[in-house]
Coordinates of C-alpha atoms and ligand atoms in Angstrom, one line a residue:
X4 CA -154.8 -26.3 41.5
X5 CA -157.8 -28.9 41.2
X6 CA -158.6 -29.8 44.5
X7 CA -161.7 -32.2 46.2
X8 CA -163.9 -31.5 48.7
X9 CA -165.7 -34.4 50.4
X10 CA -168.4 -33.4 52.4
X11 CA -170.3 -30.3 51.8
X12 CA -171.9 -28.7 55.0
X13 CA -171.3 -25.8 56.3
X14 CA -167.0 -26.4 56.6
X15 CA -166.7 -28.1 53.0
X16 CA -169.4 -25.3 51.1
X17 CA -167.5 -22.5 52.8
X18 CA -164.3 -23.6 52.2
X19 CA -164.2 -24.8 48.6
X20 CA -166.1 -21.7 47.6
X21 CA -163.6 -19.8 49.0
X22 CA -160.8 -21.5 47.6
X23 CA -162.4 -21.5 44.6
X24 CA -162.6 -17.5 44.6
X25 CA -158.9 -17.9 45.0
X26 CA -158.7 -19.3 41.9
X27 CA -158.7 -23.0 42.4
X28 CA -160.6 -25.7 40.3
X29 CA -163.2 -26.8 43.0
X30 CA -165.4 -29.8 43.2
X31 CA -167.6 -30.3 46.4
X32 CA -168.7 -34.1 46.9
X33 CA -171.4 -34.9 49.3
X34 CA -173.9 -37.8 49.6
X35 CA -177.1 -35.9 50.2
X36 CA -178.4 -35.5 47.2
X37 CA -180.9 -32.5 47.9
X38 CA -178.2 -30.7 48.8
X39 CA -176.2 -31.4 45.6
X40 CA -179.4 -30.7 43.7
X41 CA -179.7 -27.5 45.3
X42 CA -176.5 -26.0 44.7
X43 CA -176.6 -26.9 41.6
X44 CA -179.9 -25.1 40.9
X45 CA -178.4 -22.2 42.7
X46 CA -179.9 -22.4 46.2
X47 CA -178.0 -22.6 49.5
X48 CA -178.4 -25.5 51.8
X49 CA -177.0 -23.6 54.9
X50 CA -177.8 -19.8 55.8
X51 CA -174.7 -18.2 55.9
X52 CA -174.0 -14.4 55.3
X53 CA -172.5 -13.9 51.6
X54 CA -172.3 -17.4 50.8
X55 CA -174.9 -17.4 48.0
X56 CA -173.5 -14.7 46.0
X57 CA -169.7 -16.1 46.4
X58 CA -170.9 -19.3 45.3
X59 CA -173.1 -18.3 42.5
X60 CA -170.1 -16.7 40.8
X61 CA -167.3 -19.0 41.1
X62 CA -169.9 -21.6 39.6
X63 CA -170.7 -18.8 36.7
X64 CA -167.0 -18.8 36.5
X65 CA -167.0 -22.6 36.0
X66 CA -164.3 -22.8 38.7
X67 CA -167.0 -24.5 41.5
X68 CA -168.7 -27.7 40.9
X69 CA -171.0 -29.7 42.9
X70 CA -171.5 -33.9 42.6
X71 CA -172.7 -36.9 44.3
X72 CA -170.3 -39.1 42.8
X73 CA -166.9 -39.0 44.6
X74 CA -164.9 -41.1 41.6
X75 CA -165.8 -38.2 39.2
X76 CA -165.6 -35.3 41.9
X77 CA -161.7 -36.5 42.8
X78 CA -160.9 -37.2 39.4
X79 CA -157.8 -35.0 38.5
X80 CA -157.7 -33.4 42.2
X81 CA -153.8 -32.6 43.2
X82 CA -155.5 -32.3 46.8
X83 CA -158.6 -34.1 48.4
X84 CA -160.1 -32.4 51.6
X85 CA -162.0 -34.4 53.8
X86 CA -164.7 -31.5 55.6
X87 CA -167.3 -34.6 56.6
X88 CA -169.0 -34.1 59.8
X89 CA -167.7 -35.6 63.4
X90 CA -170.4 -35.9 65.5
X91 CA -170.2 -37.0 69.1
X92 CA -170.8 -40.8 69.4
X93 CA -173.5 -41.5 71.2
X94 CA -173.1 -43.0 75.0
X95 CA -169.3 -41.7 75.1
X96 CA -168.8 -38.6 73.9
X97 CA -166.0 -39.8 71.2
X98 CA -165.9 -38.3 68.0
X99 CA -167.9 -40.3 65.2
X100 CA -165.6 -41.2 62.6
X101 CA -167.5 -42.9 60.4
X102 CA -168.2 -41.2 57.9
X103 CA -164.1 -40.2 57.8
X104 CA -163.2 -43.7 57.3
X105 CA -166.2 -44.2 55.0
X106 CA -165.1 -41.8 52.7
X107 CA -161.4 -43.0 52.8
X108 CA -162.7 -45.8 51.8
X109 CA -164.8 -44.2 49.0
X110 CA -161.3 -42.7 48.0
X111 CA -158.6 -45.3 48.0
X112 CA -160.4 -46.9 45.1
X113 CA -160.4 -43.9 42.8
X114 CA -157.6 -41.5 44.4
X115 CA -154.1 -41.1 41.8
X116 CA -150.8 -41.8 43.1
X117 CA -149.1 -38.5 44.3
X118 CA -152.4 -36.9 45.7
X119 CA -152.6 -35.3 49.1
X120 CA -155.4 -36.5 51.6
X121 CA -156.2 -33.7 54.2
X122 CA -158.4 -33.5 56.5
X123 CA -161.1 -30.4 57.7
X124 CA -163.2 -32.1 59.4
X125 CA -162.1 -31.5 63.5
X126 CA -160.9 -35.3 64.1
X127 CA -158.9 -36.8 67.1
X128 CA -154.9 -37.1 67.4
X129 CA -154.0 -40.3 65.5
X130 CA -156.7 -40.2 63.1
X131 CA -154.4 -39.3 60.4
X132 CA -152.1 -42.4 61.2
X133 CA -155.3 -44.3 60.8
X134 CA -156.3 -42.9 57.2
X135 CA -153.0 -43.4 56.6
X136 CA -153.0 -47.5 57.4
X137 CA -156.5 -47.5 55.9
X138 CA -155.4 -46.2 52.8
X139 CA -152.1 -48.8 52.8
X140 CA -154.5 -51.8 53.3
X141 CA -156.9 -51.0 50.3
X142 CA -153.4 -51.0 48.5
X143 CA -152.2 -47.4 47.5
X144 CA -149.3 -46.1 49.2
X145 CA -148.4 -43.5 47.4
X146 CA -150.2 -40.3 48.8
X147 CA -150.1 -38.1 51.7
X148 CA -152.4 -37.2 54.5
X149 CA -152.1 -33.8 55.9
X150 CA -153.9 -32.3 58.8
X151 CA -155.8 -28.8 58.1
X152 CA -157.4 -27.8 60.8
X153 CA -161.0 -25.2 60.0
X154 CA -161.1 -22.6 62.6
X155 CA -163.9 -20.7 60.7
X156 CA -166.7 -19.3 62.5
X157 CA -170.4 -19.6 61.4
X158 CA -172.0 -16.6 60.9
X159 CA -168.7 -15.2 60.2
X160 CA -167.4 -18.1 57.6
X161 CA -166.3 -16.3 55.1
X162 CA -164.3 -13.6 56.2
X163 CA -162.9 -16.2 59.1
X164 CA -161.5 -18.7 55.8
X165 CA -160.3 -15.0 54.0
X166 CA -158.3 -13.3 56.5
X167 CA -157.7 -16.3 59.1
X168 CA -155.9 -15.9 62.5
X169 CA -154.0 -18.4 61.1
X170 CA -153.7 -21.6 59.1
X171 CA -152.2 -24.8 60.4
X172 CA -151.0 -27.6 58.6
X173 CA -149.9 -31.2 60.0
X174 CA -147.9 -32.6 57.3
X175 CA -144.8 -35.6 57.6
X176 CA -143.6 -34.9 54.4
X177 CA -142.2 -31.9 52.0
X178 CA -145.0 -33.1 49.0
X179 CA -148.1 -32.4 51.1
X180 CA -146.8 -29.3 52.8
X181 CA -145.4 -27.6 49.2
X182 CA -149.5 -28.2 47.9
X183 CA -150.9 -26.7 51.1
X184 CA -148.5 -23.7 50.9
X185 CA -149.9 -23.6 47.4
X186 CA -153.0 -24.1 48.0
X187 CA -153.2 -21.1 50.4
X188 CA -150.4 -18.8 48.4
X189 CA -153.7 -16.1 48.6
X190 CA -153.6 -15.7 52.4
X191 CA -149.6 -16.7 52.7
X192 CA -149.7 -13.1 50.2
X193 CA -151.7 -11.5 52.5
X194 CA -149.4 -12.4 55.5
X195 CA -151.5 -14.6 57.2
X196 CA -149.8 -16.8 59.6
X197 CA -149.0 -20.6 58.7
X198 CA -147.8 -22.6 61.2
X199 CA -146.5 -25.8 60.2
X200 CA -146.2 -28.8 62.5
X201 CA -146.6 -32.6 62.9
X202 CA -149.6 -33.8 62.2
X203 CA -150.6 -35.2 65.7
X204 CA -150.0 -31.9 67.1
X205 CA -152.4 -30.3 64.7
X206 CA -155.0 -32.4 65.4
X207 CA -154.5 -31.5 68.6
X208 CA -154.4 -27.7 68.6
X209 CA -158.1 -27.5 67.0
X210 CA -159.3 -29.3 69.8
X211 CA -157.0 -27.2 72.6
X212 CA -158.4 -24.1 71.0
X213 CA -162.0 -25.0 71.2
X214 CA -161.4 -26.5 75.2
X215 CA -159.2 -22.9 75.9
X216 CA -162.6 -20.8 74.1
X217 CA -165.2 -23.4 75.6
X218 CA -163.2 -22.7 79.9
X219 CA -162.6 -18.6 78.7
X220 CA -166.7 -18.9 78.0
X221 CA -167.6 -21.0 81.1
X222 CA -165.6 -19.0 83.2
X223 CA -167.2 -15.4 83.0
X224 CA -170.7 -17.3 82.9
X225 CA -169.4 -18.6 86.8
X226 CA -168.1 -14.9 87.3
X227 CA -171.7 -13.6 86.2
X228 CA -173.1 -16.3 88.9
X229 CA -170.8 -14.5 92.0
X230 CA -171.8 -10.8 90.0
X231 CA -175.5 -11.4 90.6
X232 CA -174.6 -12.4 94.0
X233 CA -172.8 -10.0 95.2
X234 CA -174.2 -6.9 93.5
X235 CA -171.4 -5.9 90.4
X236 CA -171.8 -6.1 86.6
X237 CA -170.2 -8.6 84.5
X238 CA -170.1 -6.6 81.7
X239 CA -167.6 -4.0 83.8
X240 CA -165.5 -7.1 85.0
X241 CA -165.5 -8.8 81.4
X242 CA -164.5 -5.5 80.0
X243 CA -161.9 -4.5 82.7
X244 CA -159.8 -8.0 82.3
X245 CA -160.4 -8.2 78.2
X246 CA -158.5 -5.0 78.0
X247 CA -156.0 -6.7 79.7
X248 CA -153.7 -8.0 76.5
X249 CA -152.7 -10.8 77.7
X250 CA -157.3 -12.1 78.4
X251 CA -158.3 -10.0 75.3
X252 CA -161.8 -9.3 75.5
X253 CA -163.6 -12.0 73.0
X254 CA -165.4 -15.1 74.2
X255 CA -166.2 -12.9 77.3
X256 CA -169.7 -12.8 77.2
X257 CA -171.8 -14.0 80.4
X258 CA -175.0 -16.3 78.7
X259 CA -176.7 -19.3 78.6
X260 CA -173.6 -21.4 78.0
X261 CA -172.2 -22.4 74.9
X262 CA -173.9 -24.8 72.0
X263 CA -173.3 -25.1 68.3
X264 CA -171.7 -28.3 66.0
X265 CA -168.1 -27.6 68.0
X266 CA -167.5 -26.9 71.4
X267 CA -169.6 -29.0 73.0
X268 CA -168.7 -32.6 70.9
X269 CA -165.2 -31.4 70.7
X270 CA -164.6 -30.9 74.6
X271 CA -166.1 -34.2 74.8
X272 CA -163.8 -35.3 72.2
X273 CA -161.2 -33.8 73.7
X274 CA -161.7 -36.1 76.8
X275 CA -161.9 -38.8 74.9
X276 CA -158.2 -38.7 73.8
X277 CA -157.3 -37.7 77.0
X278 CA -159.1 -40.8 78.7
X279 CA -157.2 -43.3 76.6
X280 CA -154.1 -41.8 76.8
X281 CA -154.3 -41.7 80.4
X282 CA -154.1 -37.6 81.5
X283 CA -156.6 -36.4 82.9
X284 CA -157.5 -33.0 82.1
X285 CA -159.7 -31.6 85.1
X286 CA -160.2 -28.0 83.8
X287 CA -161.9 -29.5 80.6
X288 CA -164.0 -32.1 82.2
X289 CA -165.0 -29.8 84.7
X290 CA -165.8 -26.8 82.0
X291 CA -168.6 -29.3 80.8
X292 CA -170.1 -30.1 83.6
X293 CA -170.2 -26.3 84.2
X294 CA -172.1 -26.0 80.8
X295 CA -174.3 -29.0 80.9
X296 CA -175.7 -27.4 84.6
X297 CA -176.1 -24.1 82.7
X298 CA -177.9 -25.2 79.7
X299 CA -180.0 -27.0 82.1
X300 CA -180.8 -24.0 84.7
X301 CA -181.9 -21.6 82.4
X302 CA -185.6 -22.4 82.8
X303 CA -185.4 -22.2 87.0
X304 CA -184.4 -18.2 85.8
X305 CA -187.3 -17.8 84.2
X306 CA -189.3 -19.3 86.2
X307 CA -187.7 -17.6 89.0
X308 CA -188.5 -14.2 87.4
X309 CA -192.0 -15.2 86.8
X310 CA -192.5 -15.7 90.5
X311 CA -192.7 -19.4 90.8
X312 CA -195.0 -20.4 88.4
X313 CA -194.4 -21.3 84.4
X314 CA -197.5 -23.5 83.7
X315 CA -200.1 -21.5 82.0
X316 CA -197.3 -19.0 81.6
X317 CA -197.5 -17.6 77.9
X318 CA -193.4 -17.3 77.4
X319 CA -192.1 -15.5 74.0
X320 CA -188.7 -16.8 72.7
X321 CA -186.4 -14.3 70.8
X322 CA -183.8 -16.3 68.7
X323 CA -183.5 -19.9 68.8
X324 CA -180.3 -20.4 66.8
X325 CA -177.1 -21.4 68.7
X326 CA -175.9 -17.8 68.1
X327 CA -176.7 -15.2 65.5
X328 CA -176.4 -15.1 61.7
X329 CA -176.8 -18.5 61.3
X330 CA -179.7 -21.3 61.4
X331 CA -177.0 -23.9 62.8
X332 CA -179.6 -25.8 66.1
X333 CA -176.9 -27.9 66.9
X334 CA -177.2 -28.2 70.7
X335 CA -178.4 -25.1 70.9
X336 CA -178.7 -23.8 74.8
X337 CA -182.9 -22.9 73.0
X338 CA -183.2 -26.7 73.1
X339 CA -183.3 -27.6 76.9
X340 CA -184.6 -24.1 77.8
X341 CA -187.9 -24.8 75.4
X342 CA -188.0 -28.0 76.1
X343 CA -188.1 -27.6 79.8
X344 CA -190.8 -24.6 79.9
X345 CA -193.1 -27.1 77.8
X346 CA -192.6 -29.9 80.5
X347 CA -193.2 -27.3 83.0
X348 CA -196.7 -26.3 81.3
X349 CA -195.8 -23.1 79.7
X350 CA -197.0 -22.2 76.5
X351 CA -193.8 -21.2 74.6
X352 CA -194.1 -19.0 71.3
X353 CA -190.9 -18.5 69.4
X354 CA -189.4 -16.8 66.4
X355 CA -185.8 -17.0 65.3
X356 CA -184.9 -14.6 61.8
X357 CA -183.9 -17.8 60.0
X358 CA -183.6 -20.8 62.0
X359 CA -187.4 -21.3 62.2
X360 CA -186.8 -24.6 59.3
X361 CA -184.0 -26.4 61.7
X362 CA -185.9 -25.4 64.6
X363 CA -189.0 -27.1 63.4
X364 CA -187.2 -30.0 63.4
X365 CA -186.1 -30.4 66.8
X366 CA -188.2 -28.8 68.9
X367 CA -192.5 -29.6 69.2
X368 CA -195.4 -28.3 71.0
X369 CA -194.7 -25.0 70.3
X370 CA -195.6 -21.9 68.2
X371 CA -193.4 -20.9 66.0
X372 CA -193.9 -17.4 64.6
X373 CA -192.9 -14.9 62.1
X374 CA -192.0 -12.2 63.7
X375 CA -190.3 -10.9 67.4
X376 CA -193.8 -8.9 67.6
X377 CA -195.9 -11.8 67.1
X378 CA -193.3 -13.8 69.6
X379 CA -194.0 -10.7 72.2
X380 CA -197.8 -10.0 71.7
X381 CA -199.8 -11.1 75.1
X382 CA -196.8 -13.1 76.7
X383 CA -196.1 -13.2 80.1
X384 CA -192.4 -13.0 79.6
X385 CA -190.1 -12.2 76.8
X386 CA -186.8 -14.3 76.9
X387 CA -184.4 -13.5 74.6
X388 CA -182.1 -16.3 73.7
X389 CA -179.4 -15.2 70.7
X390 CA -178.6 -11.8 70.2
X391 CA -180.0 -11.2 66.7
X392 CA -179.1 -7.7 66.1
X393 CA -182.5 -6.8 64.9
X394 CA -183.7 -8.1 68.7
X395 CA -181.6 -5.1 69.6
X396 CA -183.0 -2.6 67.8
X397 CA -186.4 -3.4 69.8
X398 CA -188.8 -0.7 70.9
X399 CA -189.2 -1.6 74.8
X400 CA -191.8 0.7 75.2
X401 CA -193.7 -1.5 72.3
X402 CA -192.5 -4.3 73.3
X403 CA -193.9 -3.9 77.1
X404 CA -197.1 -2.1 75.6
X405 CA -197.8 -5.7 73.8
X406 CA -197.4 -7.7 76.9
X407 CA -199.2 -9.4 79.0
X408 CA -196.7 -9.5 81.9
X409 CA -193.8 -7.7 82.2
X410 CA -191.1 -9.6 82.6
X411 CA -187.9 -9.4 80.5
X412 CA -185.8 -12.4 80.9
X413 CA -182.1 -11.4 79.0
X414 CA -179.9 -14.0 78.5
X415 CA -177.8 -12.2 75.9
X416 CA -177.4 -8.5 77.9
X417 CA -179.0 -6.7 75.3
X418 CA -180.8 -4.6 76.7
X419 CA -180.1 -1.9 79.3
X420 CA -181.7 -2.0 83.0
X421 CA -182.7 1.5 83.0
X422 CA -184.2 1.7 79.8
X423 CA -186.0 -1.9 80.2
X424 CA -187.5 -0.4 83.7
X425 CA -188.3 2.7 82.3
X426 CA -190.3 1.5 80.0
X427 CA -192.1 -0.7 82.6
X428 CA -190.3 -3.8 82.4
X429 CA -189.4 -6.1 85.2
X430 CA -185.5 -6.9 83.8
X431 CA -183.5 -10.1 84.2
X432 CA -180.4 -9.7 83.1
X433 CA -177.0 -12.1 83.4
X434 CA -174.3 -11.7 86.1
X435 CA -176.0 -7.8 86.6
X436 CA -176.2 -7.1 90.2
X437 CA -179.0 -4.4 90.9
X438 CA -176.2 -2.4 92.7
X439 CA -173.6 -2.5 90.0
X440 CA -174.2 0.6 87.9
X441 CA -171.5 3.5 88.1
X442 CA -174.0 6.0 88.0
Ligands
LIG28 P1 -172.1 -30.7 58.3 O1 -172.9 -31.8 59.0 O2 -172.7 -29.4 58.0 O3 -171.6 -31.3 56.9 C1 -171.0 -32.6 56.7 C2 -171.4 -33.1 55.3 O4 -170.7 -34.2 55.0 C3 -172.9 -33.4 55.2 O5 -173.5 -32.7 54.2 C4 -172.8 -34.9 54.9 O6 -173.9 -35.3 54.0 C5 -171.5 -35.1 54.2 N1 -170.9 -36.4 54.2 C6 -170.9 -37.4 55.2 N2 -170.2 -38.5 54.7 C7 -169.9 -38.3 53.4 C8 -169.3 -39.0 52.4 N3 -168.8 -40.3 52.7 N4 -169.1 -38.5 51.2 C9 -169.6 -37.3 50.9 N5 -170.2 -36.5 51.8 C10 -170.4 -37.0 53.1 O7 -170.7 -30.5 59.1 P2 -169.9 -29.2 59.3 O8 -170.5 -28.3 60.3 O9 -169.5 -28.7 58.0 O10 -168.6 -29.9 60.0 C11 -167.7 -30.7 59.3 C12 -166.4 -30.9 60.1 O11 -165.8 -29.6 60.3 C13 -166.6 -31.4 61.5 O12 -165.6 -32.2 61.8 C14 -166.6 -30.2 62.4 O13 -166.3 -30.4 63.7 C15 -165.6 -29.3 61.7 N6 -165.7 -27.9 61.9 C16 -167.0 -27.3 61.9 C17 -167.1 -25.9 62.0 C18 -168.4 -25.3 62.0 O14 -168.5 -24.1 62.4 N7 -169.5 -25.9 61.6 C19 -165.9 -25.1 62.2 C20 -164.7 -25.8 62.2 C21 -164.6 -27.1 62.1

């Protein structure tokens, strides 16, 4: 099949190289130029694990192209996928679909009779209804829109696109579902589940699966809060209700709340829809408040563990992406906690394995360094903020020899009390009361 993909971050890359590896005729459109240019000289725009080489050889194979120019890019394309980005919109949270409709527009001129429109990109219920009008008014009828939902993960992307939990596909009519089924005949092969539905409700279940993650995430990080208060481990609890079947024991990991390009513009999103159609749902809205207050109280921890006092404080960072494997800053729980330990005078030094280049750019008046020794050498505290696995892998005894202080502020749960106080460290982790070992 010849398919478009209009936008190419990191939803539209991922996903047209991988449909290109299933044998498809790919062309990814975008409208940043130095990201066209550098795919086409061979180099990633996004750090994400096995992407380089998977797109280096469906472009040797000829079977993954990469353009600026949308007329050209669609020309021929059975299917067009729309993976543009759907940022929150400033003041009230709605999703940003402008550059959706922008692109629609971009398409209606060019697009053949008989093609499917789909979108990717994570847009609100009705936005298919409103490509669809869009598309009548610029005068072509003949096409369909389909909803097709990403539920990849970052750091992850690949394998998430190649074995999915599932697929789901809104489609009203046969035409548009028969070239989704074709388009993913590799996965339908490898028995992975495709649910087909309207295409409201699809737009709907992406955002009712990032809402049900975002509440599974904000709950344990409130059942850390009543850990550390009463004296037990979250890391017990977490495990002893995710081996319960019906929890299951992912997205149960006490932290600094959850950031990244989804969760928290699609809860907001989410809100949105509900707001205008008149339901309030409480568990949502009350789930981000829950993370907002989170993101914001990190720096009272540290500052707590510090005894009081961050300015003058020399603080090392360890990680500053939103989560490992990934360079993606997007709202990134680093962002408020830097941020706040520079207005409280601390002097913060920070290194992050690769997001060091989107870092840069939102984050000042700090040091950014190369390396989680340099972050550690003569710092008062050591924070660690995504769990990198090489941050794992850490010599504590090093680590606490290279300090200043001796504070170890965990966010992640990395590390292990006992070993962190055996090797002289003053340990701070999440929801892990000093009473709640077995042993
Ligand atoms: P992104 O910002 O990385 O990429 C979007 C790209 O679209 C950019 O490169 C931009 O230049 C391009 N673009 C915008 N308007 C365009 C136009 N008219 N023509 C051509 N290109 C255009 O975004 P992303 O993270 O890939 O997310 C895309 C969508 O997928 C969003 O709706 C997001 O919610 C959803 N999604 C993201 C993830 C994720 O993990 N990032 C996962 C699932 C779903």
């Amino acid at each position: 099949m010849r398919i478009a993909m209009i936008g190419t971050g990191y939803v539209g890359l991922v996903s047209g190289a991988c449909f290109a590896d299933f044998g498809h005729d790919v062309c990814c459109i975008d409208k940043d130029g130095s990201k066209i240019d550098a795919l086409n000289a061979g180099r990633m725009p996004i750090w994400e694990p096995g992407l380089e080489s998977l797109v280096k050889a469906n472009a040797e194979r000829g079977r993954l192209t990469f353009t600026t120019d949308l007329p050209s890019g669609v020309e021929g394309a059975e299917a067009v996928f729309i993976a543009v980005g759907t940022p929150a919109r400033r003041g009230d949270g709605h999703a940003d679909l402008s550059f959706v409709y922008g692109a629609v527009r971009e398409l209606a001129g060019v697009i053949k009779p008989g093609t499917a429109v789909v979108t990717k990109s994570t847009v609100p219920v009705g936005t298919g209804d409103e490509i669809e009008k869009i598309l009548r008014e610029e005068g072509v009828t003949d096409v369909s829109v389909a909803s097709n939902p990403e539920f990849l993960r970052e750091g992850a992307a690949i394998a998430d696109f190649k074995h999915p939990d599932r697929i789901v596909v809104g489609a009203e009519d046969e035409r548009a579902q028969h070239v989704l089924r074709e388009i993913y005949r590799p996965l339908f092969l490898n028995r992975a589940p495709i649910l087909f539905t309207g295409r409201r409700t699809a737009e709907l279940t992406k955002y009712a699966a990032n809402a049900f993650l975002a509440v599974k995430i904000s709950f344990i990080n409130e059942i850390a809060d009543l850990c550390e208060a009463v004296d037990a481990d979250v890391q017990d609890v977490a495990r002893g209700i995710g081996l319960d079947n019906r929890i299951g024991p992912k997205f149960l990991h006490a932290g600094p709340g959850y950031g990244g390009s989804c969760f928290p513009k699609d809860t907001l999103a989410l809100l949105q829809t509900a707001e205008k159609a008149g339901v309030d749902q409480r568990i949502v809205r009350t789930t981000v408040q829950v993370n907002d207050d989170r993101k914001a109280s990190m720096v009272d921890r540290v500052e707590a563990a510090l005894g009081g006092a961050l300015a003058g404080k020399r603080i090392g960072i360890l990680g500053l992406a939103f989560k490992p494997n990934t360079d993606d800053m997007r709202d990134a729980p680093s962002i408020p906690l830097v941020k706040a330990l520079v207005e409280r005078g601390a002097e913060v030094v920070a290194f992050d394995p690769v997001a060091r280049e989107q870092a840069e750019k939102v984050l000042s008046g700090i040091e950014f360094v190369s390396s989680a020794q340099a972050a550690v050498r003569q710092a008062d505290a050591l924070v660690v903020v995504t769990e990198w696995d090489e941050f794992r892998a850490l010599d504590l005894d090093k680590v606490a020899a290279a300090m200043r202080g001796k504070v170890l502020v965990d966010l992640r749960n990395v590390y292990d009390r006992e070993e962190a106080e055996q090797a002289g460290l003053a340990y701070h982790g999440v929801g892990r009361g000093r009473r709640a070992s077995a042993s």
